[in-house]
Short mmCIF file of C-alpha atoms in Angstrom, two decimals:
data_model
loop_
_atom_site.label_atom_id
_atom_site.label_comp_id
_atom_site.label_asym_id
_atom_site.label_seq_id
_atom_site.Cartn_x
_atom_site.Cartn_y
_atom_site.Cartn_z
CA UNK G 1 -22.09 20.70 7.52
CA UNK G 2 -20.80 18.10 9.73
CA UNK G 3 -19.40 15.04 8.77
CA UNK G 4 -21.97 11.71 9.53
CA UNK G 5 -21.25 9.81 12.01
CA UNK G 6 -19.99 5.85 11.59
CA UNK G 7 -22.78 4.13 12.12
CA UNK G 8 -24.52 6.53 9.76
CA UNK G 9 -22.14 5.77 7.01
CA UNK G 10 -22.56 2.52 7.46
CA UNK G 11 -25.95 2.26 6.75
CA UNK G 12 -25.59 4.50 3.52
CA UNK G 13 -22.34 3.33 2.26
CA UNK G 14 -22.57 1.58 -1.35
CA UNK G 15 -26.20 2.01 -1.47
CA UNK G 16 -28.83 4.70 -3.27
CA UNK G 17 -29.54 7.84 -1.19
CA UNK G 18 -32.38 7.30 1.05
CA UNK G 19 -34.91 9.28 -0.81
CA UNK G 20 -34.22 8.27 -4.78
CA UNK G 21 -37.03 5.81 -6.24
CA UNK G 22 -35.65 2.04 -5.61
CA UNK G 23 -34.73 -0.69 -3.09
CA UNK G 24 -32.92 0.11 -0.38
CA UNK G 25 -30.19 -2.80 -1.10
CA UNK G 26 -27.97 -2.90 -3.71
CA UNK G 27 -28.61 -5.41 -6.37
CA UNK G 28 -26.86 -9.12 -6.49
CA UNK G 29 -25.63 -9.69 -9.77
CA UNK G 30 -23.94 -12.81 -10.78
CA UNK G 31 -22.28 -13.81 -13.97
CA UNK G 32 -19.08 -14.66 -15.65
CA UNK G 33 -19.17 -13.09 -19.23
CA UNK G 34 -19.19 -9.44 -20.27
CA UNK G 35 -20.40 -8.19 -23.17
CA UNK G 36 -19.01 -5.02 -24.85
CA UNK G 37 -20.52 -2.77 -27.83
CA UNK G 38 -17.30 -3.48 -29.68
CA UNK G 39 -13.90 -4.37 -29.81
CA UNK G 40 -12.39 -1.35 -28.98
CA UNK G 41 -14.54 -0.40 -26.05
CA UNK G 42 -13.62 -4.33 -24.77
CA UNK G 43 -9.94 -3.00 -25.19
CA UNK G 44 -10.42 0.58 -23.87
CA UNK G 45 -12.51 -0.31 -20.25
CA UNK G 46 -9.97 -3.30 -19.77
CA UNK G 47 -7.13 -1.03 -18.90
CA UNK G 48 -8.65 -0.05 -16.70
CA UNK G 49 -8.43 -3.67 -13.97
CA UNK G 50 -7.26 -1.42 -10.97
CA UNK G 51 -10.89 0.45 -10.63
CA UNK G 52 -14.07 -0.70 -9.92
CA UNK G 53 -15.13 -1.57 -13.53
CA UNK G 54 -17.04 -4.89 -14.65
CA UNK G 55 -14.54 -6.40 -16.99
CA UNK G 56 -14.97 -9.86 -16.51
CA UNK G 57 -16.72 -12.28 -13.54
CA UNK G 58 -13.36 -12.89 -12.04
CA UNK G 59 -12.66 -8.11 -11.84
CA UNK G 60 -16.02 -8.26 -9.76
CA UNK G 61 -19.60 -7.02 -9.91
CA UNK G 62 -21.42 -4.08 -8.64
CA UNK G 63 -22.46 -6.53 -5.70
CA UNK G 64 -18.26 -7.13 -5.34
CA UNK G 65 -17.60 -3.38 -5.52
CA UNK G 66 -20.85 -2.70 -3.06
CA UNK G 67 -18.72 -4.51 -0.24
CA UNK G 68 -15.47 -3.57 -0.69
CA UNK G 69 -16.61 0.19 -0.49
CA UNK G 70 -18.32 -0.98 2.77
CA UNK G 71 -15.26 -2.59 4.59
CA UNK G 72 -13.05 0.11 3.35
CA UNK G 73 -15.15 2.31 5.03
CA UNK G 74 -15.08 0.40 8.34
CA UNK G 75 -11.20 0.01 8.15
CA UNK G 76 -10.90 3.34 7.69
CA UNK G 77 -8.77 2.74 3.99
CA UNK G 78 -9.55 3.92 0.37
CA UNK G 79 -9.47 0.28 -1.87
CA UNK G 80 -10.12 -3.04 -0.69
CA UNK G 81 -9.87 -6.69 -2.71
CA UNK G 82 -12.78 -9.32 -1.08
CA UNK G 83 -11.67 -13.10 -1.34
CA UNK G 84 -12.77 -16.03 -1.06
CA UNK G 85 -12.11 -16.83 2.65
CA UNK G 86 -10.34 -15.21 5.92
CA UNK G 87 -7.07 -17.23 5.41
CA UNK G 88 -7.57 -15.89 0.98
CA UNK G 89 -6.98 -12.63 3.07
CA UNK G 90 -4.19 -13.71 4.73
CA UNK G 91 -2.64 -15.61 1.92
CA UNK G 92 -2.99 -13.78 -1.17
CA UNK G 93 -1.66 -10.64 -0.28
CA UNK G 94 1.60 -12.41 1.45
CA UNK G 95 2.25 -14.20 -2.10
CA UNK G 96 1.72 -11.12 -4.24
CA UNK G 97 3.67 -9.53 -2.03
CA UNK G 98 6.83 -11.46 -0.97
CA UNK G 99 9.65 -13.15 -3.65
CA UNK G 100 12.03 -15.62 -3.42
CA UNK G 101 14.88 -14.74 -0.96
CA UNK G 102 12.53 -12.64 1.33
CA UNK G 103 12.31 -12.54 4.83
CA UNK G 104 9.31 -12.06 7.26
CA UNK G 105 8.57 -11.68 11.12
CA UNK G 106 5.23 -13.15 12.12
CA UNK G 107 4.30 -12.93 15.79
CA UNK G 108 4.39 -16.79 17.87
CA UNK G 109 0.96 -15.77 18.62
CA UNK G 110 0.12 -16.22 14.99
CA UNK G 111 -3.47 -18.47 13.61
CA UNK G 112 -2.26 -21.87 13.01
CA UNK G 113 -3.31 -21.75 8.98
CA UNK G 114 -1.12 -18.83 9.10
CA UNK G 115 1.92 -20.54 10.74
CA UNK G 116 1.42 -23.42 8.22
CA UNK G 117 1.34 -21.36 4.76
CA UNK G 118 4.49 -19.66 6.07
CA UNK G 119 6.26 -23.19 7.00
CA UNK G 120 5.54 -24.98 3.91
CA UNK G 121 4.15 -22.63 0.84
CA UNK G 122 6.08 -19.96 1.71
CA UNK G 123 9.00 -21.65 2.38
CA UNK G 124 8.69 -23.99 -0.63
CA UNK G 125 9.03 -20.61 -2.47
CA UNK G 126 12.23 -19.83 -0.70
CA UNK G 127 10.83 -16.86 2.00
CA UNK G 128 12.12 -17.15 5.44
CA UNK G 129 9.80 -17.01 8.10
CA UNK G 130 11.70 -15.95 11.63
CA UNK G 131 8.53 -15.73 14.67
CA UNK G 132 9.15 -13.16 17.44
CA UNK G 133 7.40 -12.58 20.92
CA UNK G 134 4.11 -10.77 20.39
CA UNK G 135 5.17 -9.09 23.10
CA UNK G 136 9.24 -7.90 21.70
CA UNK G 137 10.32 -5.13 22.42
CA UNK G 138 11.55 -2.25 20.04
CA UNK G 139 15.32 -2.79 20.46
CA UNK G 140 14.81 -6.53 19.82
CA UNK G 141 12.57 -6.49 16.89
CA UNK G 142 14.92 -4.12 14.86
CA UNK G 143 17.42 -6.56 15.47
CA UNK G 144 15.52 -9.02 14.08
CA UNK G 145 15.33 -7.33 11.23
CA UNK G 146 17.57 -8.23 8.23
CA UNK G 147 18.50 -6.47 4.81
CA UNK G 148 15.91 -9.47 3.22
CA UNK G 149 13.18 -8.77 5.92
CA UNK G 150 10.40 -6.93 3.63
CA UNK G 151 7.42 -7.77 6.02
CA UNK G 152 6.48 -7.82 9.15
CA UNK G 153 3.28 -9.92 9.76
CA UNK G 154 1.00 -9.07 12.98
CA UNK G 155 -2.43 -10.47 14.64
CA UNK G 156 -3.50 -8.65 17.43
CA UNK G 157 -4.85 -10.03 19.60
CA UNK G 158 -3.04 -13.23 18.90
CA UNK G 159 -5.17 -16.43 17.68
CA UNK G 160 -6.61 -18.16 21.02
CA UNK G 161 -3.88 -16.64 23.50
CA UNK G 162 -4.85 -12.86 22.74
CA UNK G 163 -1.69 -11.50 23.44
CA UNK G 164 -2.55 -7.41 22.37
CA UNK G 165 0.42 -6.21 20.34
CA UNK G 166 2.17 -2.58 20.27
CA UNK G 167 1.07 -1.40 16.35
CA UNK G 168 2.64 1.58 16.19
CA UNK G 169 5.99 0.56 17.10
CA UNK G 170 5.82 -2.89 14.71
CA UNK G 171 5.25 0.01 12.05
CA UNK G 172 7.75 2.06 12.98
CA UNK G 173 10.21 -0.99 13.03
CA UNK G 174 8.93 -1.85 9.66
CA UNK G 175 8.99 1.20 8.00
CA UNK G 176 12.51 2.11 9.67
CA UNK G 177 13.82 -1.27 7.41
CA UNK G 178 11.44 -0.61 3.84
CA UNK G 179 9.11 -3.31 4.94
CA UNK G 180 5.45 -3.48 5.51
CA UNK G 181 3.37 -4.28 8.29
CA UNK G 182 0.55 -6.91 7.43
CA UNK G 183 -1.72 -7.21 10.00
CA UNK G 184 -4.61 -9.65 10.64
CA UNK G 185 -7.29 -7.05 11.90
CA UNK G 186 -10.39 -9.54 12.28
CA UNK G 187 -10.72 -9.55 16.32
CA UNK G 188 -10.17 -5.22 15.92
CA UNK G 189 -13.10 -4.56 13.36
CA UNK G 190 -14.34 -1.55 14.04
CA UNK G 191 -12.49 -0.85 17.37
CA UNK G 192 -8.81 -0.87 15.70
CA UNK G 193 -8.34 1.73 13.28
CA UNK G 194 -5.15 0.22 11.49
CA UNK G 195 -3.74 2.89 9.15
CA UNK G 196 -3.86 5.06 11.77
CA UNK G 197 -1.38 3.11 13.51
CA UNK G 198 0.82 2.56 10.79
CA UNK G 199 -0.46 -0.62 8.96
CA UNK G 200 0.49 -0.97 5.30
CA UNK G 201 -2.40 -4.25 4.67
CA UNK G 202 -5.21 -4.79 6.76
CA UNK G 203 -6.70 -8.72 6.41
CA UNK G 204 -10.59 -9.14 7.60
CA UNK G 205 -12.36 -12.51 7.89
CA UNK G 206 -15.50 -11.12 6.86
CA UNK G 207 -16.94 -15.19 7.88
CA UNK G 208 -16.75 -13.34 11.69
CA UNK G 209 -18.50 -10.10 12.40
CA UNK G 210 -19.64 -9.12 9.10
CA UNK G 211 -21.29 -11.82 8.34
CA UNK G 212 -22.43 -12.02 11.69
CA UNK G 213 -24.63 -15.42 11.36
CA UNK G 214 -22.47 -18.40 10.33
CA UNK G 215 -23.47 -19.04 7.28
CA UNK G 216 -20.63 -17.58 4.63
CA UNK G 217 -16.78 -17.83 4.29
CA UNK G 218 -15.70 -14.80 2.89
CA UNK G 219 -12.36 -12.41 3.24
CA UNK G 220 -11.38 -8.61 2.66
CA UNK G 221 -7.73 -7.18 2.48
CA UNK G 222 -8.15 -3.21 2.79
CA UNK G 223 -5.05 -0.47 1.43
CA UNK G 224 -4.80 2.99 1.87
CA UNK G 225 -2.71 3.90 -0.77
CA UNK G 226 -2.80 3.62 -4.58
CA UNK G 227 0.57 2.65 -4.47
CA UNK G 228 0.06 -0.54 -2.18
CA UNK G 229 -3.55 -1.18 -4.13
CA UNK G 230 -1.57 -1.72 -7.07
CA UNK G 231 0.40 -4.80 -6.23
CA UNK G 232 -2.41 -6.19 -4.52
CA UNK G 233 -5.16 -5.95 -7.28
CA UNK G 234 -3.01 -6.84 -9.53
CA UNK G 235 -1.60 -9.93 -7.01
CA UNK G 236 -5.20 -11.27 -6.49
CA UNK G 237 -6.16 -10.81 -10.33
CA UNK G 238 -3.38 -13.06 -11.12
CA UNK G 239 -3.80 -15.86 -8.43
CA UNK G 240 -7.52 -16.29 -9.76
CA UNK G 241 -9.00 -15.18 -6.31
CA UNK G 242 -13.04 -14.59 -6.37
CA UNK G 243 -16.08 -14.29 -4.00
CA UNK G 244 -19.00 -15.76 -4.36
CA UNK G 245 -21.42 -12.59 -5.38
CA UNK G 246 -24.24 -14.43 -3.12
CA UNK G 247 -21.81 -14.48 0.32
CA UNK G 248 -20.84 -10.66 -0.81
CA UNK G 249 -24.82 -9.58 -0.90
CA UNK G 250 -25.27 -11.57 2.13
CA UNK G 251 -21.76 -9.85 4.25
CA UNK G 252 -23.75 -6.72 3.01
CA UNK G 253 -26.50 -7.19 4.68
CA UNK G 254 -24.22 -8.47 7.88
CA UNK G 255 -22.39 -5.35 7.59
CA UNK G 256 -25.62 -2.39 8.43
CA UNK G 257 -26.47 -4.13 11.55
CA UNK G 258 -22.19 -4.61 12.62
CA UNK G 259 -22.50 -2.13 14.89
CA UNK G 260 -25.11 -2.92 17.48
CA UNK G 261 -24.49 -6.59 17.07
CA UNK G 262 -20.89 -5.36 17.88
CA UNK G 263 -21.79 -3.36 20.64
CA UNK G 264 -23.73 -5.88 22.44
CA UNK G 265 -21.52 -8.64 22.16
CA UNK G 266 -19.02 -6.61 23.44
CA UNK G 267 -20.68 -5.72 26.70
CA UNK G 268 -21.53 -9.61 27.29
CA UNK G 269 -18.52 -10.79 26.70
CA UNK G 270 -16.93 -8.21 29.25
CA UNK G 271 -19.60 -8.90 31.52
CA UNK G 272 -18.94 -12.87 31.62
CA UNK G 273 -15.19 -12.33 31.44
CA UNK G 274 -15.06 -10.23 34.59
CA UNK G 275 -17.98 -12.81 36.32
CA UNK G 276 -15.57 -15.87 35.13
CA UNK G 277 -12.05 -13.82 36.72
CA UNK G 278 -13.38 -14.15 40.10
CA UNK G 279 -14.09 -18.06 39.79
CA UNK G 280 -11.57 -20.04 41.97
CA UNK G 281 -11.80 -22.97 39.00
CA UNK G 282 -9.90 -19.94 36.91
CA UNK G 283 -6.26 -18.84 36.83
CA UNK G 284 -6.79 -16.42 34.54
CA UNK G 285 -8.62 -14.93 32.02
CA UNK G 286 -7.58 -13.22 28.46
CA UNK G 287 -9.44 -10.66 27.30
CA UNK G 288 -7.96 -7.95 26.19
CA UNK G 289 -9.94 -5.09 27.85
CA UNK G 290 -8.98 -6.90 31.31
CA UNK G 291 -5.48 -5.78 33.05
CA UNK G 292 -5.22 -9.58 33.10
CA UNK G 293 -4.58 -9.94 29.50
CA UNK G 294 -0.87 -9.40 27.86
CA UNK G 295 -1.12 -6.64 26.39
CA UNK G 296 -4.22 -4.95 28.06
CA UNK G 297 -2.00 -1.46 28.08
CA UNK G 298 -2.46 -1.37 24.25
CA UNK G 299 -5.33 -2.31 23.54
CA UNK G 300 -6.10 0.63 26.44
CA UNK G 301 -4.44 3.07 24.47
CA UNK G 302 -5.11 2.04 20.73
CA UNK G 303 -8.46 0.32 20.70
CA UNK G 304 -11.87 1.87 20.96
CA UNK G 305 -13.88 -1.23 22.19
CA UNK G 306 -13.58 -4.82 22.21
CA UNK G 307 -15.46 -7.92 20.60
CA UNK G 308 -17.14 -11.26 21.93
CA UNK G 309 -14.02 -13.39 21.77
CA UNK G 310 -11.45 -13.99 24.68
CA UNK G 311 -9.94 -16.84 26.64
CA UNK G 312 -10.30 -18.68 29.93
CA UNK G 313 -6.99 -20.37 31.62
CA UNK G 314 -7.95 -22.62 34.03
CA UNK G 315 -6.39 -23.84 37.40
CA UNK G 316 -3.55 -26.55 36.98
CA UNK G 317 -6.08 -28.89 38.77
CA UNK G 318 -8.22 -28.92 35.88
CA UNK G 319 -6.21 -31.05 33.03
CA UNK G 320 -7.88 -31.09 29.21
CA UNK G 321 -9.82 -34.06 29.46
CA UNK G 322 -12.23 -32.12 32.27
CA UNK G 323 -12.24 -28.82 29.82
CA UNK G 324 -13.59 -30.75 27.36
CA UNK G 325 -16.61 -32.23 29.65
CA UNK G 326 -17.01 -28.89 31.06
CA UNK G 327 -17.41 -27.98 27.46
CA UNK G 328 -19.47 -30.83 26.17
CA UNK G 329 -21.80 -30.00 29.57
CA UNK G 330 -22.64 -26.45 28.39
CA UNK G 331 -26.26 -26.06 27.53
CA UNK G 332 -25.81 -22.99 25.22
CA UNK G 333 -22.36 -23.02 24.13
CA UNK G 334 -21.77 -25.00 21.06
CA UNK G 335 -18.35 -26.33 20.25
CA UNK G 336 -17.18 -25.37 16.85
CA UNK G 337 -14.61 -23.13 15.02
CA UNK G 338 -14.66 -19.54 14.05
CA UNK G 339 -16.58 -16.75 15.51
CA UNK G 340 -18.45 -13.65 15.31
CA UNK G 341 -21.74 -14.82 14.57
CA UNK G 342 -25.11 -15.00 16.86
CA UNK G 343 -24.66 -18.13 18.86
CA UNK G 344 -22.20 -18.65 21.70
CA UNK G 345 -19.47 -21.02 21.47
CA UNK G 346 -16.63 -22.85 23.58
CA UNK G 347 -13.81 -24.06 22.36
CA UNK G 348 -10.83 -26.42 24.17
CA UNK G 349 -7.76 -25.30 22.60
CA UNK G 350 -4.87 -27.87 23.05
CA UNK G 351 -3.49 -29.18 20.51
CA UNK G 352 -4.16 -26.39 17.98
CA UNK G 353 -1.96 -23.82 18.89
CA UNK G 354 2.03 -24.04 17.82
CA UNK G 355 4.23 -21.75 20.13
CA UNK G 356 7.88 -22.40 19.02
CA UNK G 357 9.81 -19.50 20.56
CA UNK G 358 8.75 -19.90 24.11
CA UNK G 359 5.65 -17.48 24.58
CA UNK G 360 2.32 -18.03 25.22
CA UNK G 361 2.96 -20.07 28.64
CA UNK G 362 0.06 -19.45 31.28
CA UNK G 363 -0.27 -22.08 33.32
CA UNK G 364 -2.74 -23.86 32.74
CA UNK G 365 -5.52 -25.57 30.15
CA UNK G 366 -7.41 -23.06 27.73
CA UNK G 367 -11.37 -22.78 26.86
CA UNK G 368 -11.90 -20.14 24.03
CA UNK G 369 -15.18 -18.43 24.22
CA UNK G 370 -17.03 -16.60 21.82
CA UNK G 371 -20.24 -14.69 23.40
CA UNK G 372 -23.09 -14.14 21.22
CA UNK G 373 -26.44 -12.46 21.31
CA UNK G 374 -28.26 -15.23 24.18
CA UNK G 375 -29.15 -13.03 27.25
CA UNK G 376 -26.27 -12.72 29.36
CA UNK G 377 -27.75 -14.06 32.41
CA UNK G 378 -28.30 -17.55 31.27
CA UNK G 379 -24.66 -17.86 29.40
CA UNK G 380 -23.37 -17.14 33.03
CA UNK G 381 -25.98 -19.67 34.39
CA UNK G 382 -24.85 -22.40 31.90
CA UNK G 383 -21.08 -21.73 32.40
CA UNK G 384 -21.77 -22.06 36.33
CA UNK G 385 -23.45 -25.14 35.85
CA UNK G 386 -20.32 -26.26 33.66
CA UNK G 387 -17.42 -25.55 36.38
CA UNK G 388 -19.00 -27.80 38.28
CA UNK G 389 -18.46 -30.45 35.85
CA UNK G 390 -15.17 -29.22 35.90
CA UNK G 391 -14.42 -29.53 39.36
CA UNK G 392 -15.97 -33.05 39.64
CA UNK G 393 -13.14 -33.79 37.49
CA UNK G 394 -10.42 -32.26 39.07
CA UNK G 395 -6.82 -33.87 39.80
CA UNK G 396 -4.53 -33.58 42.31
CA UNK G 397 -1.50 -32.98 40.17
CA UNK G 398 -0.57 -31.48 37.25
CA UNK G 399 -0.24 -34.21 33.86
CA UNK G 400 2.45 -34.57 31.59
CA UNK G 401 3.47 -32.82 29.65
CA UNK G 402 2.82 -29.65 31.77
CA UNK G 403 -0.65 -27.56 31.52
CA UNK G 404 0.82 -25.01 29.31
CA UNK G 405 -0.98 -23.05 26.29
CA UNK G 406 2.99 -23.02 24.95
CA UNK G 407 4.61 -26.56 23.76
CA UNK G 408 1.20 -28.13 22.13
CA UNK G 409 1.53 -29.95 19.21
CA UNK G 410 -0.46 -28.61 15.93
CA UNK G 411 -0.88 -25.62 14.82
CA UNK G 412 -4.08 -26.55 12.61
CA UNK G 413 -7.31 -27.17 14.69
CA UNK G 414 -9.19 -30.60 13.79
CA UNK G 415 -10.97 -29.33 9.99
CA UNK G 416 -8.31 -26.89 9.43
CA UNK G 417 -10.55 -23.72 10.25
CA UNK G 418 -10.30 -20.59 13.06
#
């Protein structure tokens, strides 16, 4: 018999077989206390806080355990921890992971919460954060490396600039050195398969294409070995992380319709990227799946598809001040942080991107757009209608400082979120 494919698994996965007497969805169960048939049983099932057993509220609940099997499943890994929020998946594994006197490599390209737990909670706690190129090279990675360097940290593509990073060699790197290779997988769901490549922890903001309608916060962190689901169970246990049971049954429900929401995000966003590349208002545009895009040879080779999210670099003529009405013009693009769910959304992006090592320079001011599920026709429509807001506003020269996605200020965005 023949293995099912994906999208059948996901629609089974942590659920009843589809002819037993019952719901289809698993239940939601909330509660803090546990009660036990005696002492010694309460002592006996909590040894056991590395499997999917209902200790306590905090361990999780079948609801919990329900959605973990489900991401682990699309990540293509055998245990996963959900947490509270996207940057809980980004932060919690980092702390249970790293010590005093470590060392870690995070790409320039990095999400600005990212950059800013490094530079000031991590470093309070005496890790060293060095950032590299998104783009390095082999050679000059390794030689980045140092005997205290026990992690390398990737996002690919990076936050807002969507530079596509080489996996496989920032794992062979790591590995060469006894480090690990954290990456921030959220843009790849689905169409990065990360322990193939070599990734040791894979981070998910479930808030983005799992949740799929904007109304949860919610974060995964997926392992593939028991050895590396050790430290992290044990890591999030300790630091009191927890998810609502409410946003889990809710990402559930998110997660059996992933793939066709996916799938036709995908194709609009590809189909407005390639309409918006021959505008003479635009420089540039970053998507990944475009030979435009750092990176595009990568994401040819290690990707399977693409998502709704990619970036527009405008002509120098165009300064931030006429991004912004071009954005505040659009009709069906809100403006708003984080992504994934049904509705479109634009996004100016100076000031909230931090580039400190001299990448991430393209010439120009940046719109971030996320496509949703509006027919594809009018998005174009509405953007059209927008450029020429932007070109009413052109200039005739270039403002200081220079029209660069490099050299902006902060690397938090207004309310602190993606």
């Amino acid at each position: 018999m023949t293995e099912d494919r994906f999208e059948t698994r996901l629609s089974l996965a942590s659920r009843r077989p589809v002819k037993s007497h019952g719901y289809v969805n698993p239940k939601l169960v909330r509660g803090s206390t546990v009660l036990y048939p005696s002492c010694a049983a309460r002592r006996e099932i909590g040894k056991r806080r590395l499997e999917q057993e209902e200790i306590y509220g905090l361990y999780g609940s079948e609801t919990h355990f329900a959605l973990e099997n489900v991401v682990a499943e699309i990540e293509g890994g055998t245990h996963c921890q959900i947490v509270s929020s996207g940057l809980a998946a980004i932060t919690v594994p980092l702390l249970a992971w790293l010590k005093a006197g470590d060392h870690m490599l995070v790409p320039d390209s990095v999400y600005g919460p990212t950059r800013r737990f490094c530079d000031s909670v991590l470093a309070r706690y005496g890790v060293a954060t060095t950032y590299y190129d998104p783009l390095i090279t082999e050679d000059r990675l390794a030689a980045l490396m140092r005997p205290q360097t026990t992690a390398i940290f990737s996002e690919s593509p990076g936050s807002h600039t969507f530079e596509v990073q080489d996996v496989p060699m920032l794992a062979r790197v790591a590995h060469a050195h006894g480090a690990k290779l954290f990456m921030d997988n959220t843009w790849g769901i689905r169409t990065f398969q990360p322990f193939r490549h070599g990734v040791d922890v894979s981070i998910q903001a479930l808030t983005k294409y799992v949740g799929g309608h904007s109304d949860i916060v919610l974060g995964a962190i997926t392992v593939a070995t028991d050895e590396d689901w050790a430290w992290l169970r044990a890591g999030a246990l300790d630091l009191g992380q927890y998810a609502s049971p409410d946003d889990c049954w809710l990402a559930l429900r998110g997660a059996r319709t992933l793939t066709v929401r996916l799938a036709e995000q995908e194709r609009a966003a590809l189909a407005v990227a390639t309409w918006l590349a021959d505008r003479p208002e635009v420089l540039r545009v970053l998507h990944p799946a475009l030979p435009s895009c750092p990176g595009h040879e990568f994401w040819k080779r290690d990707f399977t598809g693409a998502c709704g999210l990619f970036g527009v670099v405008f002509q120098p003529e165009h300064d931030y001040d006429a991004v912004c009405a071009m954005a505040d013009a659009l009709r069906l693009f809100g403006i708003g942080a984080s992504w994934g769910g049904y509705e479109s959304l634009a996004l100016p992006t100076t000031n909230t991107i931090t580039r400190t090592e001299g990448t991430g320079r393209f010439g120009g001011e940046m719109l971030r757009l996320q496509i949703g599920l509006e027919h594809t026709d009018d998005l174009i429509a509405d953007l059209e209608q927008g450029l020429a807001v932007l070109r009413g506003q052109a200039r005739t020269t270039c403002a200081s400082p220079p029209c660069m996605a490099g050299e902006l200020q902060d690397g938090f965005s207004p309310d602190g979120t993606a």
